[in-house]
PDB file of C-alpha atoms and ligand atoms in Angstrom:
ATOM      1  CA  MET A1015     -10.273  -2.462 -17.696  1.00 95.00           C
ATOM      2  CA  LEU A1016     -12.404  -1.549 -14.680  1.00 97.00           C
ATOM      3  CA  GLU A1017     -15.359   0.774 -15.124  1.00 98.00           C
ATOM      4  CA  LEU A1018     -17.351   2.259 -12.283  1.00 98.00           C
ATOM      5  CA  LYS A1019     -20.623   3.683 -13.480  1.00 98.00           C
ATOM      6  CA  ASN A1020     -22.504   6.071 -11.197  1.00 98.00           C
ATOM      7  CA  ILE A1021     -21.544   4.228  -8.012  1.00 98.00           C
ATOM      8  CA  SER A1022     -23.240   5.330  -4.812  1.00 98.00           C
ATOM      9  CA  PHE A1023     -23.008   3.657  -1.417  1.00 98.00           C
ATOM     10  CA  GLY A1024     -25.168   4.576   1.536  1.00 96.00           C
ATOM     11  CA  VAL A1025     -25.788   3.283   5.044  1.00 94.00           C
ATOM     12  CA  THR A1026     -28.640   3.822   7.455  1.00 91.00           C
ATOM     13  CA  GLU A1027     -27.434   5.407  10.677  1.00 84.00           C
ATOM     14  CA  ASP A1028     -29.935   6.153  13.477  1.00 84.00           C
ATOM     15  CA  ALA A1029     -32.767   6.013  10.932  1.00 85.00           C
ATOM     16  CA  ASP A1030     -30.935   8.576   8.756  1.00 89.00           C
ATOM     17  CA  GLU A1031     -29.551   7.785   5.327  1.00 89.00           C
ATOM     18  CA  LYS A1032     -25.849   8.562   5.100  1.00 92.00           C
ATOM     19  CA  GLU A1033     -24.318   8.693   1.632  1.00 95.00           C
ATOM     20  CA  ILE A1034     -20.662   7.665   1.727  1.00 97.00           C
ATOM     21  CA  LEU A1035     -20.003   7.390  -2.023  1.00 98.00           C
ATOM     22  CA  LYS A1036     -21.860   9.796  -4.271  1.00 97.00           C
ATOM     23  CA  ASP A1037     -22.252   9.031  -7.951  1.00 97.00           C
ATOM     24  CA  ILE A1038     -18.679   7.965  -8.669  1.00 98.00           C
ATOM     25  CA  SER A1039     -17.813   7.203 -12.289  1.00 98.00           C
ATOM     26  CA  LEU A1040     -14.276   6.133 -13.164  1.00 97.00           C
ATOM     27  CA  VAL A1041     -12.443   4.229 -15.864  1.00 97.00           C
ATOM     28  CA  LEU A1042      -9.261   2.425 -14.785  1.00 96.00           C
ATOM     29  CA  GLU A1043      -7.277   1.264 -17.798  1.00 95.00           C
ATOM     30  CA  ASP A1044      -5.080  -1.852 -17.824  1.00 95.00           C
ATOM     31  CA  ASN A1045      -1.401  -1.881 -16.805  1.00 95.00           C
ATOM     32  CA  ARG A1046      -1.569   1.402 -14.931  1.00 96.00           C
ATOM     33  CA  PHE A1047      -0.284   2.411 -11.510  1.00 97.00           C
ATOM     34  CA  ILE A1048      -3.103   4.431  -9.979  1.00 98.00           C
ATOM     35  CA  ALA A1049      -3.011   6.166  -6.601  1.00 98.00           C
ATOM     36  CA  ILE A1050      -6.100   7.282  -4.725  1.00 98.00           C
ATOM     37  CA  THR A1051      -5.677   9.956  -2.102  1.00 97.00           C
ATOM     38  CA  GLY A1052      -7.754  12.478  -0.190  1.00 96.00           C
ATOM     39  CA  PRO A1053      -8.814  13.487   3.303  1.00 95.00           C
ATOM     40  CA  ASN A1054      -9.637  11.021   6.078  1.00 96.00           C
ATOM     41  CA  GLY A1055     -13.225   9.843   5.889  1.00 96.00           C
ATOM     42  CA  GLY A1056     -13.540  10.831   2.224  1.00 97.00           C
ATOM     43  CA  GLY A1057     -14.626   7.356   1.111  1.00 97.00           C
ATOM     44  CA  LYS A1058     -11.403   5.799  -0.252  1.00 97.00           C
ATOM     45  CA  SER A1059     -11.537   2.531   1.706  1.00 96.00           C
ATOM     46  CA  THR A1060     -15.257   2.223   1.013  1.00 97.00           C
ATOM     47  CA  LEU A1061     -14.567   2.587  -2.707  1.00 97.00           C
ATOM     48  CA  ALA A1062     -11.829  -0.065  -2.532  1.00 96.00           C
ATOM     49  CA  LYS A1063     -14.240  -2.438  -0.766  1.00 95.00           C
ATOM     50  CA  VAL A1064     -16.899  -1.795  -3.401  1.00 97.00           C
ATOM     51  CA  ILE A1065     -14.340  -2.649  -6.106  1.00 96.00           C
ATOM     52  CA  ALA A1066     -13.219  -5.814  -4.285  1.00 93.00           C
ATOM     53  CA  GLY A1067     -16.795  -6.977  -3.649  1.00 93.00           C
ATOM     54  CA  ILE A1068     -16.760  -6.608   0.147  1.00 93.00           C
ATOM     55  CA  LYS A1069     -19.487  -3.953  -0.055  1.00 95.00           C
ATOM     56  CA  ARG A1070     -22.301  -3.795  -2.588  1.00 96.00           C
ATOM     57  CA  PRO A1071     -23.035  -0.380  -4.062  1.00 97.00           C
ATOM     58  CA  THR A1072     -26.485   1.017  -3.369  1.00 97.00           C
ATOM     59  CA  GLU A1073     -26.597   2.292  -6.934  1.00 97.00           C
ATOM     60  CA  GLY A1074     -24.513   1.957 -10.082  1.00 98.00           C
ATOM     61  CA  ARG A1075     -22.717  -0.819 -11.936  1.00 98.00           C
ATOM     62  CA  ILE A1076     -19.152  -2.157 -12.012  1.00 98.00           C
ATOM     63  CA  LEU A1077     -17.780  -3.579 -15.251  1.00 98.00           C
ATOM     64  CA  TRP A1078     -14.588  -5.650 -15.491  1.00 97.00           C
ATOM     65  CA  ASP A1079     -13.393  -6.062 -19.049  1.00 96.00           C
ATOM     66  CA  GLY A1080     -16.966  -5.345 -20.090  1.00 96.00           C
ATOM     67  CA  GLN A1081     -18.494  -7.970 -17.762  1.00 97.00           C
ATOM     68  CA  ASP A1082     -20.960  -6.724 -15.154  1.00 98.00           C
ATOM     69  CA  ILE A1083     -19.483  -7.856 -11.804  1.00 98.00           C
ATOM     70  CA  THR A1084     -21.674  -5.716  -9.522  1.00 97.00           C
ATOM     71  CA  ASP A1085     -23.399  -8.737  -8.009  1.00 96.00           C
ATOM     72  CA  LEU A1086     -20.320 -10.997  -7.794  1.00 96.00           C
ATOM     73  CA  SER A1087     -18.796 -11.892  -4.408  1.00 93.00           C
ATOM     74  CA  ILE A1088     -15.222 -11.177  -3.320  1.00 90.00           C
ATOM     75  CA  THR A1089     -14.246 -14.781  -4.157  1.00 89.00           C
ATOM     76  CA  GLU A1090     -15.780 -14.625  -7.620  1.00 93.00           C
ATOM     77  CA  ARG A1091     -14.023 -11.324  -8.295  1.00 93.00           C
ATOM     78  CA  ALA A1092     -10.733 -12.759  -7.009  1.00 90.00           C
ATOM     79  CA  LYS A1093     -11.098 -15.581  -9.541  1.00 90.00           C
ATOM     80  CA  LEU A1094     -11.531 -12.977 -12.273  1.00 95.00           C
ATOM     81  CA  GLY A1095      -8.260 -11.336 -11.203  1.00 93.00           C
ATOM     82  CA  ILE A1096      -9.061  -8.699  -8.595  1.00 94.00           C
ATOM     83  CA  SER A1097      -7.104  -8.861  -5.311  1.00 91.00           C
ATOM     84  CA  TYR A1098      -7.426  -6.602  -2.331  1.00 90.00           C
ATOM     85  CA  ALA A1099      -5.234  -5.817   0.682  1.00 87.00           C
ATOM     86  CA  PHE A1100      -7.041  -4.368   3.699  1.00 84.00           C
ATOM     87  CA  GLN A1101      -6.115  -1.111   5.458  1.00 77.00           C
ATOM     88  CA  GLN A1102      -6.208  -3.253   8.613  1.00 81.00           C
ATOM     89  CA  PRO A1103      -5.355  -6.819   7.601  1.00 81.00           C
ATOM     90  CA  VAL A1104      -7.320  -9.777   8.896  1.00 82.00           C
ATOM     91  CA  ARG A1105      -5.640 -12.372  11.141  1.00 86.00           C
ATOM     92  CA  PHE A1106      -6.295 -16.057  10.482  1.00 85.00           C
ATOM     93  CA  LYS A1107      -5.874 -18.298  13.509  1.00 85.00           C
ATOM     94  CA  GLY A1108      -4.524 -21.740  12.628  1.00 90.00           C
ATOM     95  CA  VAL A1109      -3.224 -20.640   9.205  1.00 91.00           C
ATOM     96  CA  THR A1110       0.527 -20.248   8.730  1.00 92.00           C
ATOM     97  CA  VAL A1111       2.252 -17.604   6.621  1.00 93.00           C
ATOM     98  CA  SER A1112       3.280 -20.377   4.254  1.00 91.00           C
ATOM     99  CA  ASP A1113      -0.361 -21.542   3.917  1.00 89.00           C
ATOM    100  CA  LEU A1114      -1.495 -18.010   3.201  1.00 89.00           C
ATOM    101  CA  ILE A1115       1.032 -17.454   0.404  1.00 90.00           C
ATOM    102  CA  ARG A1116       0.235 -20.859  -1.090  1.00 88.00           C
ATOM    103  CA  LEU A1117      -3.492 -20.102  -0.985  1.00 84.00           C
ATOM    104  CA  ALA A1118      -2.839 -16.799  -2.732  1.00 84.00           C
ATOM    105  CA  THR A1119      -1.032 -18.495  -5.579  1.00 83.00           C
ATOM    106  CA  GLY A1120      -3.357 -21.488  -5.844  1.00 77.00           C
ATOM    107  CA  ASN A1121      -0.943 -23.906  -4.136  1.00 70.00           C
ATOM    108  CA  SER A1122       1.386 -23.858  -7.083  1.00 74.00           C
ATOM    109  CA  ILE A1123       4.589 -22.615  -5.453  1.00 82.00           C
ATOM    110  CA  THR A1124       7.491 -24.085  -3.553  1.00 86.00           C
ATOM    111  CA  THR A1125       8.537 -23.042  -0.059  1.00 85.00           C
ATOM    112  CA  ALA A1126      11.594 -21.375  -1.596  1.00 88.00           C
ATOM    113  CA  ASP A1127       9.319 -19.221  -3.779  1.00 87.00           C
ATOM    114  CA  ALA A1128       7.109 -18.360  -0.807  1.00 88.00           C
ATOM    115  CA  CYS A1129      10.246 -17.289   1.088  1.00 91.00           C
ATOM    116  CA  GLU A1130      11.263 -15.116  -1.841  1.00 90.00           C
ATOM    117  CA  TYR A1131       8.030 -13.115  -1.547  1.00 90.00           C
ATOM    118  CA  LEU A1132       8.602 -12.613   2.183  1.00 92.00           C
ATOM    119  CA  SER A1133      12.136 -11.398   1.545  1.00 92.00           C
ATOM    120  CA  GLU A1134      10.797  -8.908  -0.981  1.00 90.00           C
ATOM    121  CA  VAL A1135       8.732  -7.217   1.725  1.00 91.00           C
ATOM    122  CA  GLY A1136      11.724  -7.215   4.069  1.00 89.00           C
ATOM    123  CA  LEU A1137      10.859 -10.154   6.298  1.00 91.00           C
ATOM    124  CA  CYS A1138      13.415 -12.809   7.106  1.00 90.00           C
ATOM    125  CA  ALA A1139      11.650 -15.786   5.549  1.00 90.00           C
ATOM    126  CA  ARG A1140      13.166 -18.350   7.942  1.00 89.00           C
ATOM    127  CA  ASP A1141      11.639 -16.534  10.920  1.00 92.00           C
ATOM    128  CA  TYR A1142       8.180 -16.084   9.468  1.00 93.00           C
ATOM    129  CA  ILE A1143       7.312 -18.833   7.009  1.00 92.00           C
ATOM    130  CA  ASN A1144       5.926 -21.196   9.672  1.00 92.00           C
ATOM    131  CA  ARG A1145       4.420 -18.556  11.954  1.00 94.00           C
ATOM    132  CA  GLU A1146       0.670 -18.578  12.480  1.00 93.00           C
ATOM    133  CA  VAL A1147      -1.128 -15.486  11.111  1.00 92.00           C
ATOM    134  CA  ASN A1148      -2.549 -14.692  14.543  1.00 90.00           C
ATOM    135  CA  ALA A1149      -2.466 -11.945  17.152  1.00 90.00           C
ATOM    136  CA  SER A1150       1.214 -12.580  17.900  1.00 92.00           C
ATOM    137  CA  LEU A1151       2.252 -10.817  14.679  1.00 93.00           C
ATOM    138  CA  SER A1152       2.832  -7.088  14.950  1.00 92.00           C
ATOM    139  CA  GLY A1153       0.754  -4.719  12.835  1.00 88.00           C
ATOM    140  CA  GLY A1154       3.644  -3.972  10.479  1.00 89.00           C
ATOM    141  CA  GLU A1155       4.557  -7.652  10.104  1.00 92.00           C
ATOM    142  CA  LEU A1156       0.967  -8.531   9.272  1.00 91.00           C
ATOM    143  CA  LYS A1157       0.761  -5.712   6.747  1.00 90.00           C
ATOM    144  CA  ARG A1158       3.927  -6.907   5.004  1.00 91.00           C
ATOM    145  CA  ILE A1159       2.713 -10.508   4.915  1.00 92.00           C
ATOM    146  CA  GLU A1160      -0.501  -9.356   3.298  1.00 91.00           C
ATOM    147  CA  ILE A1161       1.433  -7.314   0.725  1.00 92.00           C
ATOM    148  CA  ALA A1162       3.543 -10.426  -0.006  1.00 92.00           C
ATOM    149  CA  THR A1163       0.392 -12.471  -0.696  1.00 91.00           C
ATOM    150  CA  ILE A1164      -0.904  -9.895  -3.171  1.00 92.00           C
ATOM    151  CA  ILE A1165       2.465  -9.717  -4.948  1.00 90.00           C
ATOM    152  CA  ALA A1166       2.508 -13.514  -5.116  1.00 89.00           C
ATOM    153  CA  ARG A1167      -0.993 -13.573  -6.577  1.00 88.00           C
ATOM    154  CA  LYS A1168       0.002 -11.415  -9.595  1.00 88.00           C
ATOM    155  CA  THR A1169      -3.576 -10.641 -10.547  1.00 91.00           C
ATOM    156  CA  LYS A1170      -4.761  -8.267 -13.233  1.00 94.00           C
ATOM    157  CA  LEU A1171      -5.840  -5.731 -10.615  1.00 96.00           C
ATOM    158  CA  SER A1172      -4.176  -5.431  -7.188  1.00 95.00           C
ATOM    159  CA  VAL A1173      -5.798  -3.031  -4.741  1.00 94.00           C
ATOM    160  CA  PHE A1174      -3.780  -1.919  -1.666  1.00 94.00           C
ATOM    161  CA  ASP A1175      -5.400   0.186   1.036  1.00 93.00           C
ATOM    162  CA  GLU A1176      -2.702   2.316   2.729  1.00 93.00           C
ATOM    163  CA  PRO A1177       0.097  -0.252   2.426  1.00 91.00           C
ATOM    164  CA  GLU A1178       2.399   2.164   4.246  1.00 90.00           C
ATOM    165  CA  ALA A1179       0.299   2.108   7.434  1.00 88.00           C
ATOM    166  CA  GLY A1180       2.389   0.729  10.283  1.00 86.00           C
ATOM    167  CA  ILE A1181       5.472   0.227   8.100  1.00 88.00           C
ATOM    168  CA  ASP A1182       8.567   1.738   9.701  1.00 87.00           C
ATOM    169  CA  LEU A1183      10.529   4.552   8.124  1.00 83.00           C
ATOM    170  CA  TRP A1184      13.463   2.286   7.277  1.00 80.00           C
ATOM    171  CA  SER A1185      11.312  -0.186   5.382  1.00 86.00           C
ATOM    172  CA  PHE A1186       9.296   2.439   3.563  1.00 89.00           C
ATOM    173  CA  SER A1187      11.875   2.991   0.794  1.00 88.00           C
ATOM    174  CA  ASN A1188      11.974  -0.739   0.258  1.00 88.00           C
ATOM    175  CA  LEU A1189       8.199  -0.791  -0.050  1.00 90.00           C
ATOM    176  CA  ILE A1190       8.374   1.841  -2.798  1.00 93.00           C
ATOM    177  CA  SER A1191      10.850  -0.381  -4.690  1.00 92.00           C
ATOM    178  CA  VAL A1192       8.523  -3.368  -4.202  1.00 91.00           C
ATOM    179  CA  PHE A1193       5.682  -1.507  -5.912  1.00 93.00           C
ATOM    180  CA  GLU A1194       7.906  -0.169  -8.686  1.00 94.00           C
ATOM    181  CA  LYS A1195       9.192  -3.677  -9.374  1.00 92.00           C
ATOM    182  CA  MET A1196       5.671  -5.071  -9.279  1.00 92.00           C
ATOM    183  CA  HIS A1197       4.533  -2.452 -11.791  1.00 92.00           C
ATOM    184  CA  SER A1198       7.364  -3.252 -14.174  1.00 91.00           C
ATOM    185  CA  GLN A1199       7.028  -7.036 -13.880  1.00 88.00           C
ATOM    186  CA  ILE A1200       3.344  -7.913 -13.748  1.00 85.00           C
ATOM    187  CA  LYS A1201       0.857  -7.434 -16.509  1.00 86.00           C
ATOM    188  CA  GLY A1202      -1.832  -5.702 -14.560  1.00 92.00           C
ATOM    189  CA  SER A1203      -2.890  -2.574 -12.768  1.00 96.00           C
ATOM    190  CA  ILE A1204      -1.992  -1.511  -9.258  1.00 96.00           C
ATOM    191  CA  LEU A1205      -4.459   0.641  -7.350  1.00 97.00           C
ATOM    192  CA  ILE A1206      -2.976   2.072  -4.163  1.00 97.00           C
ATOM    193  CA  ILE A1207      -4.758   4.180  -1.598  1.00 97.00           C
ATOM    194  CA  SER A1208      -2.167   6.336   0.090  1.00 96.00           C
ATOM    195  CA  HIS A1209      -1.484   9.576   1.909  1.00 94.00           C
ATOM    196  CA  GLN A1210       2.251   9.370   1.170  1.00 94.00           C
ATOM    197  CA  GLU A1211       3.788  11.748  -1.352  1.00 94.00           C
ATOM    198  CA  ARG A1212       6.483   9.200  -2.251  1.00 93.00           C
ATOM    199  CA  ILE A1213       3.854   6.667  -3.263  1.00 95.00           C
ATOM    200  CA  LEU A1214       1.823   9.262  -5.179  1.00 96.00           C
ATOM    201  CA  ASN A1215       5.056  10.193  -6.903  1.00 95.00           C
ATOM    202  CA  ILE A1216       5.542   6.763  -8.498  1.00 95.00           C
ATOM    203  CA  ALA A1217       1.953   6.554  -9.786  1.00 97.00           C
ATOM    204  CA  ASP A1218       0.932   7.090 -13.422  1.00 97.00           C
ATOM    205  CA  GLU A1219      -2.413   8.560 -12.393  1.00 97.00           C
ATOM    206  CA  ILE A1220      -3.831  10.135  -9.250  1.00 98.00           C
ATOM    207  CA  ILE A1221      -7.454  10.194  -8.160  1.00 98.00           C
ATOM    208  CA  LEU A1222      -8.443  12.645  -5.430  1.00 97.00           C
ATOM    209  CA  ILE A1223     -11.496  11.587  -3.457  1.00 97.00           C
ATOM    210  CA  ALA A1224     -13.204  13.777  -0.906  1.00 97.00           C
ATOM    211  CA  ASP A1225     -16.649  13.805   0.627  1.00 96.00           C
ATOM    212  CA  GLY A1226     -17.595  10.690  -1.340  1.00 97.00           C
ATOM    213  CA  ARG A1227     -16.848  12.171  -4.752  1.00 98.00           C
ATOM    214  CA  VAL A1228     -14.051  12.143  -7.307  1.00 97.00           C
ATOM    215  CA  VAL A1229     -12.681  15.655  -7.110  1.00 96.00           C
ATOM    216  CA  LYS A1230      -9.789  15.204  -9.529  1.00 95.00           C
ATOM    217  CA  HIS A1231      -8.482  12.403 -11.737  1.00 97.00           C
ATOM    218  CA  GLY A1232      -5.580  12.736 -14.117  1.00 96.00           C
ATOM    219  CA  ALA A1233      -1.916  12.150 -14.866  1.00 97.00           C
ATOM    220  CA  LYS A1234       0.396  12.373 -11.833  1.00 96.00           C
ATOM    221  CA  GLU A1235       2.199  15.295 -13.479  1.00 96.00           C
ATOM    222  CA  ASP A1236      -1.033  17.298 -13.638  1.00 94.00           C
ATOM    223  CA  ILE A1237      -2.478  16.455 -10.220  1.00 95.00           C
ATOM    224  CA  LEU A1238       0.454  16.155  -7.805  1.00 94.00           C
ATOM    225  CA  PRO A1239       1.943  19.679  -8.108  1.00 91.00           C
ATOM    226  CA  ALA A1240      -1.451  21.207  -7.281  1.00 87.00           C
ATOM    227  CA  LEU A1241      -1.889  18.871  -4.300  1.00 88.00           C
ATOM    228  CA  LEU A1242       1.536  19.660  -2.915  1.00 85.00           C
ATOM    229  CA  GLY A1243       1.378  23.357  -3.706  1.00 79.00           C
ATOM    230  CA  THR A1244      -1.731  23.915  -1.631  1.00 61.00           C
ATOM    231  CA  PRO A1245      -1.016  22.706   1.905  1.00 55.00           C
ATOM    232  CA  ASP A1246      -4.609  22.957   3.093  1.00 49.00           C
ATOM    233  CA  MET A1247      -6.014  21.276   0.000  1.00 46.00           C
ATOM    234  CA  MET A1248      -6.003  17.759   1.386  1.00 47.00           C
ATOM    235  CA  GLN A1249      -7.439  18.738   4.724  1.00 49.00           C
ATOM    236  CA  CYS A1250      -9.998  21.421   4.061  1.00 44.00           C
ATOM    237  CA  ARG A1251     -10.825  22.558   0.600  1.00 46.00           C
ATOM    238  CA  PHE A1252     -12.482  19.349  -0.462  1.00 48.00           C
ATOM    239  CA  GLY A1253     -13.154  17.606   2.792  1.00 46.00           C
ATOM    240  CA  CYS A1254     -15.065  20.113   4.851  1.00 46.00           C
ATOM    241  CA  GLN A1255     -18.585  21.322   4.403  1.00 45.00           C
ATOM    242  CA  GLU A1256     -17.873  24.602   6.191  1.00 46.00           C
ATOM    243  CA  GLU A1257     -15.050  27.046   5.657  1.00 46.00           C
ATOM    244  CA  CYS A1258     -11.886  26.192   7.542  1.00 42.00           C
TER     245      CYS A1258
HETATM  246  N1  LIG B 187     -20.844   1.110   7.988  1.00 74.36           N
HETATM  247  C1  LIG B 187     -20.721   2.413   8.147  1.00 74.36           C
HETATM  248  N2  LIG B 187     -21.624   3.103   8.878  1.00 74.36           N
HETATM  249  C2  LIG B 187     -21.522   4.445   9.044  1.00 74.36           C
HETATM  250  N3  LIG B 187     -20.527   5.197   8.505  1.00 74.36           N
HETATM  251  C3  LIG B 187     -19.600   4.551   7.782  1.00 74.36           C
HETATM  252  C4  LIG B 187     -19.641   3.137   7.561  1.00 74.36           C
HETATM  253  N4  LIG B 187     -18.580   2.788   6.799  1.00 74.36           N
HETATM  254  C5  LIG B 187     -17.901   3.933   6.565  1.00 74.36           C
HETATM  255  N5  LIG B 187     -18.512   4.984   7.160  1.00 74.36           N
HETATM  256  C6  LIG B 187     -18.097   6.390   7.111  1.00 74.36           C
HETATM  257  O1  LIG B 187     -17.885   6.705   5.755  1.00 74.36           O
HETATM  258  C7  LIG B 187     -16.837   7.648   5.627  1.00 74.36           C
HETATM  259  C8  LIG B 187     -15.796   7.111   4.650  1.00 74.36           C
HETATM  260  O2  LIG B 187     -15.073   6.067   5.271  1.00 74.36           O
HETATM  261  P1  LIG B 187     -13.792   5.421   4.596  1.00 74.36           P
HETATM  262  O3  LIG B 187     -13.262   4.390   5.517  1.00 74.36           O
HETATM  263  O4  LIG B 187     -14.148   5.005   3.217  1.00 74.36           O
HETATM  264  O5  LIG B 187     -12.829   6.702   4.521  1.00 74.36           O
HETATM  265  P2  LIG B 187     -11.332   6.817   4.005  1.00 74.36           P
HETATM  266  O6  LIG B 187     -11.324   7.834   2.902  1.00 74.36           O
HETATM  267  O7  LIG B 187     -10.789   5.481   3.707  1.00 74.36           O
HETATM  268  O8  LIG B 187     -10.606   7.449   5.274  1.00 74.36           O
HETATM  269  P3  LIG B 187      -9.101   7.217   5.867  1.00 74.36           P
HETATM  270  O9  LIG B 187      -8.193   8.102   5.056  1.00 74.36           O
HETATM  271  O10 LIG B 187      -9.229   7.709   7.274  1.00 74.36           O
HETATM  272  O11 LIG B 187      -8.775   5.765   5.799  1.00 74.36           O
HETATM  273  C9  LIG B 187     -16.321   7.898   7.038  1.00 74.36           C
HETATM  274  O12 LIG B 187     -16.914   9.079   7.526  1.00 74.36           O
HETATM  275  C10 LIG B 187     -16.777   6.683   7.812  1.00 74.36           C
HETATM  276  O13 LIG B 187     -16.984   6.988   9.172  1.00 74.36           O
HETATM  277 MG1  LIG B 188      -9.327   4.261   4.575  1.00 74.36          MG
END
């Protein structure tokens, strides 16, 4: 179980303090599929990075199964079972796709298994397994490779930041199946940041974040109809300071 207790995150911009996350408290239970959504700039990616250990909160504590992990690095958190896929994945010159999947699983898999993970995200394994994870990969290819590494890792908490970004329309349905399968097969929670209704629709819980705060958190059945029924809700009602 992941607990966020009064998490705030601020940066100094032109000598001014800017608060990006404002006193966020959340409890994420085990074995749940949780979607985070909300307007652009609301703080979703920042929250994911705080959970993964890429950014340290300015205030508040993070507990993982009761252990205080606030001061642990991304690597230490990964060892405890938290994996994270970037909104814009990182490229690793000199590292092949095969290396990356092996690293994710702790070197314990065969090439055939690595290929299996690539096939799951719709990539022809033969064409990609020995490719370098460098600038020659397209954005969508890179995104899928990163998703494959997280699936291969099978950690207790997998965080995906907008996995749909850059994925073509034809592959999107397949991506939904990948997450559904992952949810049914792994013992662990999936936390997905998404703007896509079809992803929100397969979640158990939805968290709406806007202006650095949790605006709503509850069962999909309770949150989604209100989100969809109010077209301007995502853009204005929670995101803007002024009236739209
Ligand atoms: N280092 C930083 N310095 C200044 N502002 C920052 C910094 N990091 C993030 N921000 C700002 O914090 C806000 C939240 O950013 P974040 O990336 O978390 O939003 P988001 O909800 O993920 O948005 P999107 O839906 O567009 O991905 C944005 O206004 C962003 O410009
Ligand atoms: Mg983001």
